[in-house]
Amino acid sequence: MKLVLIGAPAAGKGTQAARLVEHYSIAHISTGDMLREEVAKETELGKEAKAIMASGGLVSDEIIIAMVKERIKKDDCAKGFILDGFPRTVVQAEKLDEMVKLDKVVYINAPDDVMLERLTARETCPKCGATYNKLFLPSKVAGVCDVCGEKLTQRKDDTLEAGKARLETFHTQSEPLVDYYTKKGILFEVDGTAAIDYITKAIIEGLGEE
């Protein structure tokens, strides 16, 4: 099964991707994680991406497409994969169509005010990458990662100002994907304001499974 998750920043793509990966035993490909890894390694790509991501912008199509093209060739993608954070533009979607035939595209939809509230409440573990949200997915001990015990931090692009910029970027560059995949007949939408378990159930049912 080859899937794409679409949604504004903080729509819950990462949370749902992790659950779907476990359910279907397929690979999770997060371009955001791939880029953050480059940033952490302080590669040339990482340095370039760091400045763009901090301001809420998007890294160039050429860089992202090249990364994804190599990633989907890896062995863990043989059974299928979930793309989280790619494609972000119609141009990227067209390039992806040249690489692989998708089965379904899931659009996790929620209003901007909900997304902004979630963004500014989000916390991330700098060590293992686990994500939390003080509003609806808090860590067991405030400010401490459940997985590895590291102190949680807030990403620089999760501030209110950067959050507004990221939402604007989503509306102008990524929202046209909804129409693009609807016309292809492979998109279905779920309510991103619903409970996490409900969203997971809705996605699995939408993919044709009980």
PDB file of N, CA and C in Angstrom, residues 111-181:
ATOM      1  N   PRO A 111      -9.455  23.466  11.001  1.00  0.00           N
ATOM      2  CA  PRO A 111      -9.381  24.921  10.845  1.00  0.00           C
ATOM      3  C   PRO A 111      -8.045  25.503  11.339  1.00  0.00           C
ATOM      4  N   ASP A 112      -7.706  26.669  10.813  1.00  0.00           N
ATOM      5  CA  ASP A 112      -6.442  27.327  11.155  1.00  0.00           C
ATOM      6  C   ASP A 112      -6.286  27.604  12.649  1.00  0.00           C
ATOM      7  N   ASP A 113      -7.367  28.041  13.306  1.00  0.00           N
ATOM      8  CA  ASP A 113      -7.232  28.399  14.728  1.00  0.00           C
ATOM      9  C   ASP A 113      -6.860  27.174  15.568  1.00  0.00           C
ATOM     10  N   VAL A 114      -7.381  26.002  15.177  1.00  0.00           N
ATOM     11  CA  VAL A 114      -7.040  24.758  15.875  1.00  0.00           C
ATOM     12  C   VAL A 114      -5.574  24.413  15.635  1.00  0.00           C
ATOM     13  N   MET A 115      -5.142  24.582  14.374  1.00  0.00           N
ATOM     14  CA  MET A 115      -3.749  24.266  14.015  1.00  0.00           C
ATOM     15  C   MET A 115      -2.764  25.165  14.769  1.00  0.00           C
ATOM     16  N   LEU A 116      -3.081  26.454  14.867  1.00  0.00           N
ATOM     17  CA  LEU A 116      -2.194  27.393  15.565  1.00  0.00           C
ATOM     18  C   LEU A 116      -2.098  27.072  17.046  1.00  0.00           C
ATOM     19  N   GLU A 117      -3.239  26.723  17.630  1.00  0.00           N
ATOM     20  CA  GLU A 117      -3.263  26.367  19.054  1.00  0.00           C
ATOM     21  C   GLU A 117      -2.396  25.127  19.302  1.00  0.00           C
ATOM     22  N   ARG A 118      -2.524  24.145  18.405  1.00  0.00           N
ATOM     23  CA  ARG A 118      -1.727  22.920  18.536  1.00  0.00           C
ATOM     24  C   ARG A 118      -0.238  23.188  18.321  1.00  0.00           C
ATOM     25  N   LEU A 119       0.065  23.991  17.304  1.00  0.00           N
ATOM     26  CA  LEU A 119       1.462  24.274  16.965  1.00  0.00           C
ATOM     27  C   LEU A 119       2.226  24.850  18.141  1.00  0.00           C
ATOM     28  N   THR A 120       1.616  25.832  18.780  1.00  0.00           N
ATOM     29  CA  THR A 120       2.310  26.522  19.864  1.00  0.00           C
ATOM     30  C   THR A 120       2.340  25.700  21.150  1.00  0.00           C
ATOM     31  N   ALA A 121       1.580  24.576  21.181  1.00  0.00           N
ATOM     32  CA  ALA A 121       1.592  23.697  22.357  1.00  0.00           C
ATOM     33  C   ALA A 121       2.433  22.442  22.112  1.00  0.00           C
ATOM     34  N   ARG A 122       3.043  22.356  20.928  1.00  0.00           N
ATOM     35  CA  ARG A 122       3.776  21.139  20.570  1.00  0.00           C
ATOM     36  C   ARG A 122       5.168  21.120  21.190  1.00  0.00           C
ATOM     37  N   GLU A 123       5.559  19.934  21.664  1.00  0.00           N
ATOM     38  CA  GLU A 123       6.899  19.727  22.218  1.00  0.00           C
ATOM     39  C   GLU A 123       7.543  18.527  21.529  1.00  0.00           C
ATOM     40  N   THR A 124       8.846  18.588  21.362  1.00  0.00           N
ATOM     41  CA  THR A 124       9.577  17.522  20.669  1.00  0.00           C
ATOM     42  C   THR A 124      10.768  17.082  21.501  1.00  0.00           C
ATOM     43  N   CYS A 125      11.077  15.787  21.437  1.00  0.00           N
ATOM     44  CA  CYS A 125      12.280  15.280  22.109  1.00  0.00           C
ATOM     45  C   CYS A 125      13.471  15.433  21.166  1.00  0.00           C
ATOM     46  N   PRO A 126      14.486  16.196  21.568  1.00  0.00           N
ATOM     47  CA  PRO A 126      15.652  16.410  20.693  1.00  0.00           C
ATOM     48  C   PRO A 126      16.512  15.157  20.527  1.00  0.00           C
ATOM     49  N   LYS A 127      16.301  14.178  21.409  1.00  0.00           N
ATOM     50  CA  LYS A 127      17.127  12.961  21.367  1.00  0.00           C
ATOM     51  C   LYS A 127      16.519  11.876  20.470  1.00  0.00           C
ATOM     52  N   CYS A 128      15.247  11.507  20.741  1.00  0.00           N
ATOM     53  CA  CYS A 128      14.650  10.395  19.974  1.00  0.00           C
ATOM     54  C   CYS A 128      13.613  10.835  18.950  1.00  0.00           C
ATOM     55  N   GLY A 129      13.226  12.132  18.961  1.00  0.00           N
ATOM     56  CA  GLY A 129      12.304  12.641  17.951  1.00  0.00           C
ATOM     57  C   GLY A 129      10.823  12.483  18.273  1.00  0.00           C
ATOM     58  N   ALA A 130      10.491  11.917  19.444  1.00  0.00           N
ATOM     59  CA  ALA A 130       9.082  11.752  19.830  1.00  0.00           C
ATOM     60  C   ALA A 130       8.420  13.125  19.955  1.00  0.00           C
ATOM     61  N   THR A 131       7.137  13.211  19.557  1.00  0.00           N
ATOM     62  CA  THR A 131       6.427  14.495  19.631  1.00  0.00           C
ATOM     63  C   THR A 131       5.252  14.399  20.603  1.00  0.00           C
ATOM     64  N   TYR A 132       4.988  15.515  21.270  1.00  0.00           N
ATOM     65  CA  TYR A 132       3.902  15.601  22.245  1.00  0.00           C
ATOM     66  C   TYR A 132       3.147  16.904  22.011  1.00  0.00           C
ATOM     67  N   ASN A 133       1.991  17.012  22.643  1.00  0.00           N
ATOM     68  CA  ASN A 133       1.234  18.259  22.601  1.00  0.00           C
ATOM     69  C   ASN A 133       0.611  18.482  23.973  1.00  0.00           C
ATOM     70  N   LYS A 134       0.891  19.637  24.558  1.00  0.00           N
ATOM     71  CA  LYS A 134       0.425  19.925  25.913  1.00  0.00           C
ATOM     72  C   LYS A 134      -1.102  19.938  26.022  1.00  0.00           C
ATOM     73  N   LEU A 135      -1.794  20.112  24.869  1.00  0.00           N
ATOM     74  CA  LEU A 135      -3.252  20.184  24.889  1.00  0.00           C
ATOM     75  C   LEU A 135      -3.913  18.809  24.903  1.00  0.00           C
ATOM     76  N   PHE A 136      -3.466  17.907  24.016  1.00  0.00           N
ATOM     77  CA  PHE A 136      -4.190  16.644  23.881  1.00  0.00           C
ATOM     78  C   PHE A 136      -3.305  15.400  23.834  1.00  0.00           C
ATOM     79  N   LEU A 137      -1.995  15.578  23.799  1.00  0.00           N
ATOM     80  CA  LEU A 137      -1.101  14.416  23.812  1.00  0.00           C
ATOM     81  C   LEU A 137       0.123  14.734  24.677  1.00  0.00           C
ATOM     82  N   PRO A 138      -0.108  15.042  25.969  1.00  0.00           N
ATOM     83  CA  PRO A 138       1.012  15.450  26.831  1.00  0.00           C
ATOM     84  C   PRO A 138       1.888  14.270  27.241  1.00  0.00           C
ATOM     85  N   SER A 139       3.118  14.577  27.597  1.00  0.00           N
ATOM     86  CA  SER A 139       3.997  13.546  28.153  1.00  0.00           C
ATOM     87  C   SER A 139       3.501  13.222  29.567  1.00  0.00           C
ATOM     88  N   LYS A 140       3.849  12.023  30.056  1.00  0.00           N
ATOM     89  CA  LYS A 140       3.380  11.598  31.379  1.00  0.00           C
ATOM     90  C   LYS A 140       3.903  12.524  32.473  1.00  0.00           C
ATOM     91  N   VAL A 141       5.173  12.911  32.330  1.00  0.00           N
ATOM     92  CA  VAL A 141       5.769  13.892  33.239  1.00  0.00           C
ATOM     93  C   VAL A 141       6.000  15.161  32.421  1.00  0.00           C
ATOM     94  N   ALA A 142       5.458  16.291  32.858  1.00  0.00           N
ATOM     95  CA  ALA A 142       5.553  17.539  32.105  1.00  0.00           C
ATOM     96  C   ALA A 142       6.990  17.873  31.710  1.00  0.00           C
ATOM     97  N   GLY A 143       7.188  18.090  30.410  1.00  0.00           N
ATOM     98  CA  GLY A 143       8.498  18.510  29.917  1.00  0.00           C
ATOM     99  C   GLY A 143       9.539  17.425  29.797  1.00  0.00           C
ATOM    100  N   VAL A 144       9.133  16.150  30.008  1.00  0.00           N
ATOM    101  CA  VAL A 144      10.086  15.029  29.949  1.00  0.00           C
ATOM    102  C   VAL A 144       9.570  13.958  28.975  1.00  0.00           C
ATOM    103  N   CYS A 145      10.442  13.468  28.095  1.00  0.00           N
ATOM    104  CA  CYS A 145      10.069  12.468  27.107  1.00  0.00           C
ATOM    105  C   CYS A 145       9.729  11.127  27.763  1.00  0.00           C
ATOM    106  N   ASP A 146       8.570  10.551  27.396  1.00  0.00           N
ATOM    107  CA  ASP A 146       8.152   9.245  27.918  1.00  0.00           C
ATOM    108  C   ASP A 146       9.095   8.139  27.459  1.00  0.00           C
ATOM    109  N   VAL A 147       9.647   8.293  26.257  1.00  0.00           N
ATOM    110  CA  VAL A 147      10.438   7.231  25.630  1.00  0.00           C
ATOM    111  C   VAL A 147      11.844   7.131  26.215  1.00  0.00           C
ATOM    112  N   CYS A 148      12.540   8.287  26.275  1.00  0.00           N
ATOM    113  CA  CYS A 148      13.953   8.225  26.680  1.00  0.00           C
ATOM    114  C   CYS A 148      14.330   9.107  27.874  1.00  0.00           C
ATOM    115  N   GLY A 149      13.355   9.877  28.391  1.00  0.00           N
ATOM    116  CA  GLY A 149      13.632  10.681  29.577  1.00  0.00           C
ATOM    117  C   GLY A 149      14.331  11.998  29.332  1.00  0.00           C
ATOM    118  N   GLU A 150      14.547  12.342  28.058  1.00  0.00           N
ATOM    119  CA  GLU A 150      15.209  13.606  27.706  1.00  0.00           C
ATOM    120  C   GLU A 150      14.247  14.774  27.965  1.00  0.00           C
ATOM    121  N   LYS A 151      14.826  15.949  28.215  1.00  0.00           N
ATOM    122  CA  LYS A 151      14.008  17.151  28.408  1.00  0.00           C
ATOM    123  C   LYS A 151      13.421  17.587  27.062  1.00  0.00           C
ATOM    124  N   LEU A 152      12.113  17.856  27.027  1.00  0.00           N
ATOM    125  CA  LEU A 152      11.445  18.240  25.789  1.00  0.00           C
ATOM    126  C   LEU A 152      11.727  19.697  25.427  1.00  0.00           C
ATOM    127  N   THR A 153      11.720  19.977  24.141  1.00  0.00           N
ATOM    128  CA  THR A 153      11.952  21.338  23.656  1.00  0.00           C
ATOM    129  C   THR A 153      10.856  21.717  22.663  1.00  0.00           C
ATOM    130  N   GLN A 154      10.771  23.008  22.362  1.00  0.00           N
ATOM    131  CA  GLN A 154       9.845  23.475  21.328  1.00  0.00           C
ATOM    132  C   GLN A 154      10.651  23.835  20.094  1.00  0.00           C
ATOM    133  N   ARG A 155      10.212  23.319  18.936  1.00  0.00           N
ATOM    134  CA  ARG A 155      10.903  23.647  17.696  1.00  0.00           C
ATOM    135  C   ARG A 155      10.783  25.136  17.390  1.00  0.00           C
ATOM    136  N   LYS A 156      11.817  25.693  16.779  1.00  0.00           N
ATOM    137  CA  LYS A 156      11.815  27.126  16.459  1.00  0.00           C
ATOM    138  C   LYS A 156      10.703  27.492  15.486  1.00  0.00           C
ATOM    139  N   ASP A 157      10.274  26.508  14.665  1.00  0.00           N
ATOM    140  CA  ASP A 157       9.201  26.799  13.710  1.00  0.00           C
ATOM    141  C   ASP A 157       7.815  26.525  14.301  1.00  0.00           C
ATOM    142  N   ASP A 158       7.736  26.309  15.633  1.00  0.00           N
ATOM    143  CA  ASP A 158       6.454  26.132  16.307  1.00  0.00           C
ATOM    144  C   ASP A 158       6.044  27.364  17.127  1.00  0.00           C
ATOM    145  N   THR A 159       6.641  28.506  16.835  1.00  0.00           N
ATOM    146  CA  THR A 159       6.213  29.755  17.460  1.00  0.00           C
ATOM    147  C   THR A 159       4.966  30.257  16.737  1.00  0.00           C
ATOM    148  N   LEU A 160       4.233  31.184  17.337  1.00  0.00           N
ATOM    149  CA  LEU A 160       3.006  31.717  16.730  1.00  0.00           C
ATOM    150  C   LEU A 160       3.295  32.362  15.377  1.00  0.00           C
ATOM    151  N   GLU A 161       4.354  33.180  15.324  1.00  0.00           N
ATOM    152  CA  GLU A 161       4.694  33.887  14.084  1.00  0.00           C
ATOM    153  C   GLU A 161       5.050  32.918  12.960  1.00  0.00           C
ATOM    154  N   ALA A 162       5.933  31.966  13.272  1.00  0.00           N
ATOM    155  CA  ALA A 162       6.323  30.971  12.264  1.00  0.00           C
ATOM    156  C   ALA A 162       5.141  30.071  11.912  1.00  0.00           C
ATOM    157  N   GLY A 163       4.285  29.790  12.909  1.00  0.00           N
ATOM    158  CA  GLY A 163       3.105  28.961  12.662  1.00  0.00           C
ATOM    159  C   GLY A 163       2.164  29.599  11.658  1.00  0.00           C
ATOM    160  N   LYS A 164       1.931  30.890  11.795  1.00  0.00           N
ATOM    161  CA  LYS A 164       1.070  31.613  10.837  1.00  0.00           C
ATOM    162  C   LYS A 164       1.671  31.572   9.435  1.00  0.00           C
ATOM    163  N   ALA A 165       2.991  31.725   9.361  1.00  0.00           N
ATOM    164  CA  ALA A 165       3.675  31.684   8.061  1.00  0.00           C
ATOM    165  C   ALA A 165       3.555  30.292   7.440  1.00  0.00           C
ATOM    166  N   ARG A 166       3.689  29.246   8.266  1.00  0.00           N
ATOM    167  CA  ARG A 166       3.592  27.874   7.768  1.00  0.00           C
ATOM    168  C   ARG A 166       2.177  27.554   7.281  1.00  0.00           C
ATOM    169  N   LEU A 167       1.168  28.054   7.984  1.00  0.00           N
ATOM    170  CA  LEU A 167      -0.215  27.837   7.558  1.00  0.00           C
ATOM    171  C   LEU A 167      -0.503  28.549   6.238  1.00  0.00           C
ATOM    172  N   GLU A 168       0.018  29.767   6.106  1.00  0.00           N
ATOM    173  CA  GLU A 168      -0.157  30.523   4.863  1.00  0.00           C
ATOM    174  C   GLU A 168       0.501  29.782   3.703  1.00  0.00           C
ATOM    175  N   THR A 169       1.694  29.247   3.960  1.00  0.00           N
ATOM    176  CA  THR A 169       2.411  28.464   2.955  1.00  0.00           C
ATOM    177  C   THR A 169       1.595  27.231   2.562  1.00  0.00           C
ATOM    178  N   PHE A 170       0.998  26.582   3.552  1.00  0.00           N
ATOM    179  CA  PHE A 170       0.166  25.403   3.271  1.00  0.00           C
ATOM    180  C   PHE A 170      -1.001  25.763   2.355  1.00  0.00           C
ATOM    181  N   HIS A 171      -1.704  26.852   2.685  1.00  0.00           N
ATOM    182  CA  HIS A 171      -2.883  27.238   1.901  1.00  0.00           C
ATOM    183  C   HIS A 171      -2.527  27.586   0.449  1.00  0.00           C
ATOM    184  N   THR A 172      -1.431  28.289   0.275  1.00  0.00           N
ATOM    185  CA  THR A 172      -1.087  28.732  -1.081  1.00  0.00           C
ATOM    186  C   THR A 172      -0.416  27.642  -1.915  1.00  0.00           C
ATOM    187  N   GLN A 173       0.433  26.817  -1.272  1.00  0.00           N
ATOM    188  CA  GLN A 173       1.213  25.856  -2.049  1.00  0.00           C
ATOM    189  C   GLN A 173       0.731  24.415  -1.949  1.00  0.00           C
ATOM    190  N   SER A 174       0.185  24.023  -0.796  1.00  0.00           N
ATOM    191  CA  SER A 174      -0.173  22.613  -0.597  1.00  0.00           C
ATOM    192  C   SER A 174      -1.662  22.309  -0.747  1.00  0.00           C
ATOM    193  N   GLU A 175      -2.516  23.267  -0.418  1.00  0.00           N
ATOM    194  CA  GLU A 175      -3.958  23.002  -0.489  1.00  0.00           C
ATOM    195  C   GLU A 175      -4.428  22.613  -1.896  1.00  0.00           C
ATOM    196  N   PRO A 176      -3.809  23.148  -2.972  1.00  0.00           N
ATOM    197  CA  PRO A 176      -4.205  22.711  -4.323  1.00  0.00           C
ATOM    198  C   PRO A 176      -4.062  21.199  -4.553  1.00  0.00           C
ATOM    199  N   LEU A 177      -3.286  20.526  -3.696  1.00  0.00           N
ATOM    200  CA  LEU A 177      -3.140  19.064  -3.805  1.00  0.00           C
ATOM    201  C   LEU A 177      -4.470  18.354  -3.562  1.00  0.00           C
ATOM    202  N   VAL A 178      -5.313  18.947  -2.728  1.00  0.00           N
ATOM    203  CA  VAL A 178      -6.615  18.346  -2.423  1.00  0.00           C
ATOM    204  C   VAL A 178      -7.415  18.205  -3.717  1.00  0.00           C
ATOM    205  N   ASP A 179      -7.453  19.260  -4.504  1.00  0.00           N
ATOM    206  CA  ASP A 179      -8.162  19.250  -5.787  1.00  0.00           C
ATOM    207  C   ASP A 179      -7.481  18.300  -6.775  1.00  0.00           C
ATOM    208  N   TYR A 180      -6.155  18.333  -6.784  1.00  0.00           N
ATOM    209  CA  TYR A 180      -5.367  17.500  -7.699  1.00  0.00           C
ATOM    210  C   TYR A 180      -5.678  16.014  -7.503  1.00  0.00           C
ATOM    211  N   TYR A 181      -5.664  15.573  -6.239  1.00  0.00           N
ATOM    212  CA  TYR A 181      -5.898  14.146  -5.963  1.00  0.00           C
ATOM    213  C   TYR A 181      -7.374  13.777  -5.980  1.00  0.00           C
TER     214      TYR A 181
END
